[in-house]
Tab-separated table of C-alpha atoms and ligand atoms in Angstrom:
chain	number	residue	atom	x	y	z
H	282	MET	CA	-109.223	58.547	-101.348
H	283	VAL	CA	-109.859	61.684	-99.784
H	284	LEU	CA	-107.589	64.898	-100.514
H	285	VAL	CA	-107.739	67.559	-98.027
H	286	LEU	CA	-107.837	70.970	-99.192
H	287	ALA	CA	-108.276	73.102	-96.221
H	288	SER	CA	-106.027	73.391	-93.346
H	289	ARG	CA	-107.010	70.914	-90.483
H	290	THR	CA	-107.000	73.714	-88.164
H	291	ARG	CA	-110.646	74.531	-88.877
H	292	GLY	CA	-113.472	72.876	-87.128
H	293	LEU	CA	-115.432	71.989	-90.489
H	294	ALA	CA	-112.783	71.729	-92.887
H	295	PRO	CA	-113.707	71.481	-96.339
H	296	CYS	CA	-112.176	68.463	-98.094
H	297	LEU	CA	-112.020	67.449	-101.636
H	298	VAL	CA	-112.947	63.867	-102.365
H	299	GLY	CA	-112.536	62.484	-105.618
H	300	ALA	CA	-110.247	61.693	-108.174
H	301	LEU	CA	-107.524	64.144	-107.341
H	302	SER	CA	-104.485	62.226	-106.497
H	303	LEU	CA	-101.506	64.388	-107.753
H	304	THR	CA	-100.916	67.917	-108.393
H	305	LEU	CA	-101.397	67.140	-112.045
H	306	THR	CA	-103.655	64.816	-113.502
H	307	ALA	CA	-105.003	64.022	-117.129
H	308	SER	CA	-108.210	62.827	-118.226
H	309	LEU	CA	-109.413	60.895	-120.862
H	310	ALA	CA	-111.129	63.866	-122.391
H	311	GLY	CA	-108.108	65.914	-122.507
H	312	ALA	CA	-108.739	68.397	-119.703
H	313	VAL	CA	-105.982	68.603	-116.979
H	314	THR	CA	-106.260	69.530	-113.340
H	315	ILE	CA	-103.640	71.513	-111.671
H	316	LYS	CA	-103.365	72.533	-107.560
H	317	SER	CA	-101.376	75.503	-106.593
H	318	GLY	CA	-101.196	76.689	-102.548
H	319	ARG	CA	-99.895	79.927	-101.086
H	320	ALA	CA	-100.357	81.658	-97.826
H	321	LYS	CA	-102.466	84.627	-98.380
H	322	MET	CA	-104.502	86.977	-95.977
H	323	GLY	CA	-102.726	85.139	-93.048
H	324	SER	CA	-104.229	81.850	-94.184
H	325	PRO	CA	-103.442	78.943	-96.419
H	326	PHE	CA	-105.094	79.498	-99.860
H	327	GLU	CA	-105.316	76.831	-102.830
H	328	VAL	CA	-106.259	77.226	-106.087
H	329	THR	CA	-107.446	74.179	-108.325
H	330	VAL	CA	-107.927	74.440	-111.969
H	331	VAL	CA	-109.468	72.450	-114.734
H	332	ALA	CA	-108.380	73.481	-118.202
H	333	PRO	CA	-107.866	72.120	-121.684
H	334	ASP	CA	-104.210	71.902	-121.258
H	335	GLU	CA	-101.392	72.572	-118.794
H	336	ALA	CA	-100.253	75.830	-119.668
H	337	LYS	CA	-103.804	77.434	-119.782
H	338	ALA	CA	-104.209	75.825	-116.330
H	339	TRP	CA	-101.038	77.513	-114.856
H	340	GLY	CA	-101.612	80.600	-116.591
H	341	ALA	CA	-105.073	80.865	-115.070
H	342	ALA	CA	-103.894	79.773	-111.562
H	343	GLU	CA	-101.276	82.726	-111.736
H	344	ALA	CA	-103.679	85.246	-112.797
H	345	ALA	CA	-105.993	84.168	-109.736
H	346	TRP	CA	-102.782	84.531	-107.385
H	347	THR	CA	-102.114	88.043	-108.916
H	348	GLU	CA	-105.778	88.892	-108.042
H	349	ILE	CA	-105.842	87.761	-104.726
H	350	ASP	CA	-102.546	89.838	-103.988
H	351	ARG	CA	-104.312	93.024	-105.502
H	352	ILE	CA	-107.309	92.436	-103.416
H	353	GLU	CA	-105.285	91.961	-100.287
H	354	ALA	CA	-103.438	95.192	-100.908
H	355	LEU	CA	-106.487	96.926	-101.354
H	356	ILE	CA	-108.646	95.770	-98.159
H	357	SER	CA	-106.032	94.542	-95.534
H	358	SER	CA	-106.072	96.728	-92.298
H	359	TRP	CA	-102.620	95.628	-91.565
H	360	ARG	CA	-101.326	97.352	-94.642
H	361	GLU	CA	-100.554	100.959	-94.128
H	362	SER	CA	-100.815	101.441	-98.023
H	363	SER	CA	-104.299	100.070	-98.361
H	364	GLU	CA	-107.385	101.999	-99.073
H	365	THR	CA	-108.962	100.515	-95.868
H	366	SER	CA	-106.277	101.816	-93.728
H	367	ALA	CA	-106.590	105.344	-95.445
H	368	VAL	CA	-110.267	105.308	-94.455
H	369	ASN	CA	-109.514	104.260	-90.855
H	370	ARG	CA	-106.688	106.969	-90.368
H	371	ALA	CA	-109.235	109.948	-91.228
H	372	ALA	CA	-112.024	108.619	-88.940
H	373	GLY	CA	-113.547	111.432	-87.345
H	374	GLY	CA	-111.817	113.907	-90.170
H	375	ASP	CA	-112.655	114.544	-93.696
H	376	PRO	CA	-114.617	111.958	-96.118
H	377	VAL	CA	-111.753	109.732	-97.990
H	378	ALA	CA	-111.972	109.346	-101.769
H	379	ILE	CA	-111.737	105.431	-102.682
H	380	SER	CA	-111.856	103.322	-105.580
H	381	LYS	CA	-115.400	102.110	-106.855
H	382	GLU	CA	-114.080	98.746	-105.905
H	383	LEU	CA	-113.984	99.467	-102.060
H	384	PHE	CA	-117.165	101.737	-102.257
H	385	ASP	CA	-119.066	98.654	-103.464
H	386	LEU	CA	-117.676	96.500	-101.170
H	387	VAL	CA	-118.651	98.685	-98.104
H	388	THR	CA	-121.934	99.207	-99.680
H	389	ARG	CA	-122.547	95.385	-99.802
H	390	ALA	CA	-121.322	95.059	-96.203
H	391	LEU	CA	-123.706	97.526	-95.109
H	392	LYS	CA	-126.672	95.664	-96.753
H	393	VAL	CA	-125.392	92.502	-94.826
H	394	SER	CA	-125.614	94.596	-91.746
H	395	ARG	CA	-129.003	95.861	-92.218
H	396	LEU	CA	-130.170	92.224	-93.052
H	397	THR	CA	-128.905	90.809	-90.045
H	398	GLU	CA	-129.700	93.880	-87.653
H	399	GLY	CA	-126.150	94.566	-86.960
H	400	ALA	CA	-125.148	91.224	-86.293
H	401	PHE	CA	-122.612	91.575	-89.177
H	402	ASP	CA	-120.623	94.791	-88.664
H	403	ILE	CA	-117.450	95.782	-90.601
H	404	THR	CA	-116.845	98.532	-87.427
H	405	PHE	CA	-116.451	95.821	-85.018
H	406	GLY	CA	-112.766	96.602	-84.714
H	407	PRO	CA	-112.321	98.603	-81.744
H	408	VAL	CA	-114.037	95.894	-79.744
H	409	GLY	CA	-112.192	93.000	-81.251
H	410	ARG	CA	-108.993	94.720	-80.503
H	411	LEU	CA	-109.850	94.834	-76.784
H	412	TRP	CA	-110.522	90.926	-76.775
H	413	GLU	CA	-107.530	90.180	-78.489
H	414	ALA	CA	-105.634	92.105	-75.873
H	415	SER	CA	-107.153	90.055	-73.195
H	416	ALA	CA	-105.803	87.009	-75.018
H	417	GLU	CA	-102.465	88.359	-74.335
H	418	THR	CA	-103.069	89.320	-70.657
H	419	HIS	CA	-105.176	86.753	-69.708
H	420	ARG	CA	-107.700	89.273	-68.051
H	421	LEU	CA	-110.997	90.319	-69.251
H	422	PRO	CA	-111.547	93.618	-70.422
H	423	ASP	CA	-112.720	96.262	-67.559
H	424	GLU	CA	-115.870	97.691	-68.015
H	425	GLU	CA	-114.952	101.089	-68.931
H	426	SER	CA	-112.654	100.290	-71.854
H	427	LEU	CA	-115.669	98.057	-73.136
H	428	ARG	CA	-117.977	100.800	-72.913
H	429	ALA	CA	-115.574	103.220	-74.760
H	430	ALA	CA	-114.932	100.808	-77.430
H	431	ARG	CA	-118.573	99.978	-77.938
H	432	ALA	CA	-119.194	103.377	-78.454
H	433	LEU	CA	-116.879	103.403	-81.656
H	434	VAL	CA	-118.971	100.064	-83.055
H	435	GLY	CA	-121.796	100.787	-85.450
H	436	TYR	CA	-122.137	100.459	-89.008
H	437	GLU	CA	-124.647	103.426	-88.989
H	438	ALA	CA	-121.925	105.905	-88.342
H	439	ILE	CA	-120.201	104.843	-91.819
H	440	GLU	CA	-121.145	107.873	-94.353
H	441	LEU	CA	-121.088	107.124	-98.115
H	442	ASP	CA	-121.384	109.294	-100.702
H	443	ALA	CA	-122.095	107.773	-104.096
H	444	GLU	CA	-121.336	110.730	-106.111
H	445	ALA	CA	-118.110	111.749	-104.765
H	446	LEU	CA	-117.043	108.022	-104.115
H	447	THR	CA	-116.128	108.916	-100.632
H	448	VAL	CA	-116.369	107.130	-97.244
H	449	ARG	CA	-116.276	108.772	-94.134
H	450	LEU	CA	-116.106	107.042	-90.568
H	451	ALA	CA	-118.196	109.491	-88.340
H	452	LYS	CA	-116.250	109.021	-85.027
H	453	PRO	CA	-112.539	109.385	-84.270
H	454	GLY	CA	-111.116	105.967	-83.441
H	455	MET	CA	-113.682	104.003	-85.582
H	456	ARG	CA	-112.443	101.375	-87.712
H	457	ILE	CA	-113.448	99.126	-90.452
H	458	GLY	CA	-112.061	95.644	-91.017
H	459	TRP	CA	-112.647	92.609	-93.560
H	460	GLY	CA	-112.089	89.724	-91.567
H	461	ALA	CA	-115.668	88.350	-91.825
H	462	MET	CA	-115.872	89.119	-95.565
H	463	GLY	CA	-112.599	89.585	-97.352
H	464	LYS	CA	-111.639	85.989	-98.077
H	465	GLY	CA	-115.052	85.389	-99.701
H	466	TYR	CA	-114.596	88.358	-101.773
H	467	ALA	CA	-111.179	87.296	-102.779
H	468	ALA	CA	-112.350	83.718	-103.707
H	469	ASN	CA	-115.166	85.277	-105.865
H	470	ARG	CA	-112.926	87.283	-107.602
H	471	ALA	CA	-110.304	84.731	-107.918
H	472	VAL	CA	-112.794	82.432	-109.447
H	473	ALA	CA	-113.873	85.226	-111.922
H	474	VAL	CA	-110.169	85.475	-113.168
H	475	LEU	CA	-109.890	81.848	-113.483
H	476	ARG	CA	-112.961	81.830	-115.910
H	477	ALA	CA	-111.860	84.496	-117.869
H	478	ALA	CA	-108.404	82.633	-118.308
H	479	GLY	CA	-110.313	79.657	-119.891
H	480	ALA	CA	-110.657	77.372	-117.125
H	481	SER	CA	-113.674	75.228	-117.246
H	482	GLY	CA	-113.862	74.535	-113.552
H	483	GLY	CA	-112.064	74.738	-110.279
H	484	LEU	CA	-112.009	75.435	-106.722
H	485	VAL	CA	-110.575	78.477	-104.865
H	486	ASN	CA	-110.189	77.646	-101.010
H	487	ALA	CA	-109.404	80.717	-99.378
H	488	GLY	CA	-108.639	79.559	-95.693
H	489	GLY	CA	-111.248	77.392	-95.560
H	490	ASP	CA	-113.774	79.642	-97.556
H	491	LEU	CA	-114.373	77.587	-100.697
H	492	VAL	CA	-115.727	78.709	-104.041
H	493	ALA	CA	-116.353	76.125	-106.844
H	494	PHE	CA	-117.217	76.459	-110.265
H	495	GLY	CA	-117.945	74.234	-113.250
H	496	ARG	CA	-117.006	70.570	-113.075
H	497	GLN	CA	-114.190	68.340	-112.251
H	498	GLU	CA	-111.966	67.068	-115.282
H	499	ASP	CA	-114.385	63.815	-115.752
H	500	GLY	CA	-117.350	65.994	-115.907
H	501	GLN	CA	-118.478	65.187	-112.325
H	502	PRO	CA	-119.760	67.865	-110.092
H	503	TRP	CA	-117.296	68.554	-107.372
H	504	LYS	CA	-117.716	66.577	-104.022
H	505	ILE	CA	-116.950	68.299	-100.906
H	506	GLY	CA	-116.449	66.334	-97.681
H	507	ILE	CA	-117.143	68.137	-94.465
H	508	ALA	CA	-115.395	66.792	-91.585
H	509	HIS	CA	-117.194	66.515	-88.299
H	510	PRO	CA	-116.933	68.977	-85.990
H	511	LEU	CA	-116.350	67.143	-82.755
H	512	GLU	CA	-114.117	64.551	-84.676
H	513	PRO	CA	-112.161	66.497	-87.364
H	514	ASP	CA	-110.703	63.346	-88.827
H	515	ARG	CA	-114.023	61.931	-89.630
H	516	ILE	CA	-116.279	63.207	-92.791
H	517	PHE	CA	-119.738	63.115	-91.949
H	518	ALA	CA	-121.199	64.870	-94.872
H	519	PHE	CA	-120.734	65.321	-98.573
H	520	PHE	CA	-121.726	68.139	-100.670
H	521	GLU	CA	-121.955	67.871	-104.445
H	522	ILE	CA	-121.639	71.254	-105.774
H	523	GLU	CA	-121.019	73.117	-109.131
H	524	ASP	CA	-121.375	76.997	-108.903
H	525	GLN	CA	-121.453	77.172	-105.155
H	526	ALA	CA	-119.612	78.443	-102.162
H	527	ILE	CA	-119.046	76.629	-98.979
H	528	VAL	CA	-118.004	78.720	-96.182
H	529	THR	CA	-117.360	77.973	-92.434
H	530	SER	CA	-117.018	80.575	-89.481
H	531	GLY	CA	-115.786	79.605	-86.109
H	532	ASP	CA	-112.731	77.562	-86.141
H	533	TYR	CA	-112.117	76.093	-82.820
H	534	GLU	CA	-108.190	76.721	-82.824
H	535	ARG	CA	-108.944	80.369	-82.861
H	536	TYR	CA	-110.293	81.264	-79.506
H	537	VAL	CA	-109.368	82.977	-76.488
H	538	GLU	CA	-109.073	81.497	-73.247
H	539	ILE	CA	-109.413	83.583	-70.028
H	540	GLY	CA	-110.304	82.014	-66.565
H	541	GLY	CA	-110.849	78.689	-68.063
H	542	GLU	CA	-113.718	80.273	-70.324
H	543	ARG	CA	-113.512	79.987	-74.171
H	544	TYR	CA	-114.340	83.393	-76.234
H	545	ALA	CA	-114.488	83.031	-79.800
H	546	HIS	CA	-112.841	85.746	-82.269
H	547	ILE	CA	-116.448	86.686	-83.605
H	548	ILE	CA	-117.656	89.645	-81.725
H	549	ASP	CA	-121.582	90.428	-81.250
H	550	PRO	CA	-121.298	93.724	-81.921
H	551	ARG	CA	-124.600	94.566	-80.194
H	552	SER	CA	-122.927	93.493	-76.753
H	553	GLY	CA	-119.468	94.047	-77.388
H	554	ARG	CA	-118.703	90.560	-76.513
H	555	PRO	CA	-117.658	87.454	-77.928
H	556	VAL	CA	-120.114	85.080	-78.932
H	557	ARG	CA	-120.789	81.775	-76.885
H	558	GLY	CA	-123.115	79.311	-77.813
H	559	VAL	CA	-122.354	78.412	-80.978
H	560	ARG	CA	-119.091	76.341	-82.375
H	561	SER	CA	-119.335	76.905	-86.070
H	562	VAL	CA	-121.643	77.822	-88.966
H	563	THR	CA	-121.332	76.508	-92.642
H	564	VAL	CA	-123.168	78.389	-95.366
H	565	VAL	CA	-123.809	77.015	-98.719
H	566	CYS	CA	-124.865	79.591	-101.422
H	567	PRO	CA	-123.676	80.490	-104.825
H	568	ASP	CA	-121.789	83.814	-103.833
H	569	GLY	CA	-118.728	83.159	-101.769
H	570	GLU	CA	-118.550	87.030	-100.215
H	571	LEU	CA	-122.195	86.601	-98.999
H	572	ALA	CA	-121.438	83.092	-97.863
H	573	ASP	CA	-118.732	84.498	-95.666
H	574	ALA	CA	-120.654	87.380	-94.514
H	575	LEU	CA	-123.637	85.124	-93.589
H	576	ALA	CA	-121.542	82.625	-91.704
H	577	THR	CA	-120.362	85.179	-89.589
H	578	ALA	CA	-123.762	86.792	-89.050
H	579	THR	CA	-125.343	83.490	-88.248
H	580	PHE	CA	-122.668	82.548	-85.872
H	581	VAL	CA	-123.714	85.946	-83.874
H	582	LEU	CA	-127.178	85.311	-84.209
H	583	GLY	CA	-127.379	81.900	-82.873
H	584	VAL	CA	-129.144	78.788	-83.596
H	585	GLU	CA	-132.779	79.691	-83.882
H	586	GLU	CA	-132.343	83.283	-85.283
H	587	GLY	CA	-129.644	82.525	-87.383
H	588	LEU	CA	-131.325	79.904	-89.304
H	589	ALA	CA	-134.733	81.780	-89.486
H	590	LEU	CA	-132.712	84.357	-91.357
H	591	ILE	CA	-131.198	81.663	-93.555
H	592	ASP	CA	-134.422	80.364	-94.162
H	593	ARG	CA	-135.789	83.537	-95.367
H	594	LEU	CA	-133.099	83.681	-98.025
H	595	ARG	CA	-133.552	81.915	-101.469
H	596	GLY	CA	-130.693	80.111	-102.444
H	597	VAL	CA	-128.779	80.097	-98.934
H	598	GLU	CA	-128.545	77.205	-96.668
H	599	ALA	CA	-126.754	76.637	-93.382
H	600	MET	CA	-125.585	74.043	-90.753
H	601	VAL	CA	-124.978	75.434	-87.340
H	602	VAL	CA	-123.204	73.300	-84.598
H	603	ASP	CA	-124.140	74.482	-80.994
H	604	ALA	CA	-122.086	74.799	-77.997
H	605	GLU	CA	-123.040	71.058	-77.040
H	606	GLY	CA	-122.065	69.883	-80.461
H	607	ARG	CA	-125.523	69.396	-81.824
H	608	ILE	CA	-126.067	69.935	-85.561
H	609	HIS	CA	-128.770	72.146	-86.576
H	610	TYR	CA	-129.784	72.242	-90.296
H	611	SER	CA	-131.545	75.082	-92.473
H	612	GLN	CA	-134.906	73.633	-94.206
H	613	ASN	CA	-133.319	72.776	-97.749
H	614	LEU	CA	-129.823	71.709	-96.785
H	615	GLU	CA	-130.496	68.067	-97.642
H	616	SER	CA	-130.721	68.987	-101.321
H	617	PHE	CA	-126.883	69.631	-101.339
H	618	ILE	CA	-126.230	66.794	-99.136
H	619	ARG	CA	-125.193	63.503	-100.923
H	620	GLU	CA	-124.527	60.753	-98.102
H	621	THR	CA	-124.464	61.555	-94.534
H	622	ALA	CA	-122.869	59.256	-91.964
H	623	THR	CA	-124.531	59.438	-88.663
H	624	PRO	CA	-122.834	62.148	-86.518
N	863	AMP	P1	-115.192	84.647	-90.190
N	863	AMP	O1	-114.340	83.621	-90.094
N	863	AMP	O2	-115.631	84.889	-91.437
N	863	AMP	O3	-116.399	84.615	-89.183
N	863	AMP	O4	-114.393	86.177	-89.785
N	863	AMP	C1	-114.178	86.327	-88.519
N	863	AMP	C2	-113.325	87.696	-88.387
N	863	AMP	O5	-114.303	88.706	-88.482
N	863	AMP	C3	-112.953	87.959	-86.880
N	863	AMP	O6	-111.489	87.240	-86.807
N	863	AMP	C4	-112.862	89.548	-87.079
N	863	AMP	O7	-111.773	89.833	-87.839
N	863	AMP	C5	-113.923	89.708	-87.938
N	863	AMP	N1	-115.333	90.043	-86.974
N	863	AMP	C6	-115.255	89.427	-85.672
N	863	AMP	N2	-116.900	89.703	-85.609
N	863	AMP	C7	-117.159	90.418	-86.320
N	863	AMP	C8	-118.694	90.939	-86.852
N	863	AMP	N3	-119.665	90.707	-85.793
N	863	AMP	N4	-118.923	91.728	-87.927
N	863	AMP	C9	-118.080	91.428	-88.992
N	863	AMP	N5	-116.713	91.077	-88.853
N	863	AMP	C10	-116.362	90.527	-87.409
N	864	MG	MG1	-117.252	85.283	-92.646
């Protein structure tokens, strides 16, 4: 049977395939599996835990939820009280003292920006907001507003002081936002908490960004089915994974339609325009946060440049669906795919 873990609203929804048929199942080996779901970061999240007994499993899951809440409170740009909001409010002004945790997150985001030559950029916000407003008015942003917003986008204007643990956004009106990386980070942290709480295996599905660790209760690796991008009810690839993340960027339900054209919610920071030419990108690698950031970046870079980047990175694989629905794979993706029906 097939148990869908991810929301069906995403194009390439990861699904769990296998023995999990009830909320609680007990194996012969004595391990139990529990599953718990909640809405977090504006998306459906799910935590699946394999542990020696039920009490341990539920305790671990609860600790993971607490950790996800803590991260949301730290990084959300919607919450006035978050450190991210404090940084954004002070744009153009004095440096802001932040926690080591947010400082390190910004540092890692900048690394991905450099690696992707700006395709991934946490300062995309001013342009992103313009296109969001377009979704409401059904009119394209005017050139003048676009130019003004673009002038505020650019990771080079993020100033970090590692000694003082401060961050400063150099231009008034600049913003940072974690839409492309925050769920992956939350999933990574939740997995760390589950492990520390004694879980032998599990899955954290952060709104379609999935991080797996350990094994299923019967000792088998996790089997994740990927729905066909053009026919979401059909699974066309199975991934067998242990300590890996599978993250998809580009959910078809989230787009803006203006004048009959579809615009994605992913912005090319270099042009200030929503990306076209790619429908979705799925990245597989051991780190959920990196997979999240790279999926967004590959979406921006497009099929050729995107897959060329992925092929240069050890331990990272990807699958890109282009505008025509054609599927392109990175060099070594086959090592993860167990069975593939013809798409
Ligand atoms: P994801 O689904 O991980 O690709 O993240 C998409 C979200 O990331 C969008 O809804 C925006 O909040 C944000 N975003 C859009 N474009 C970019 C970009 N080029 N770099 C970083 N974040 C972006
Ligand atoms: Mg992402």
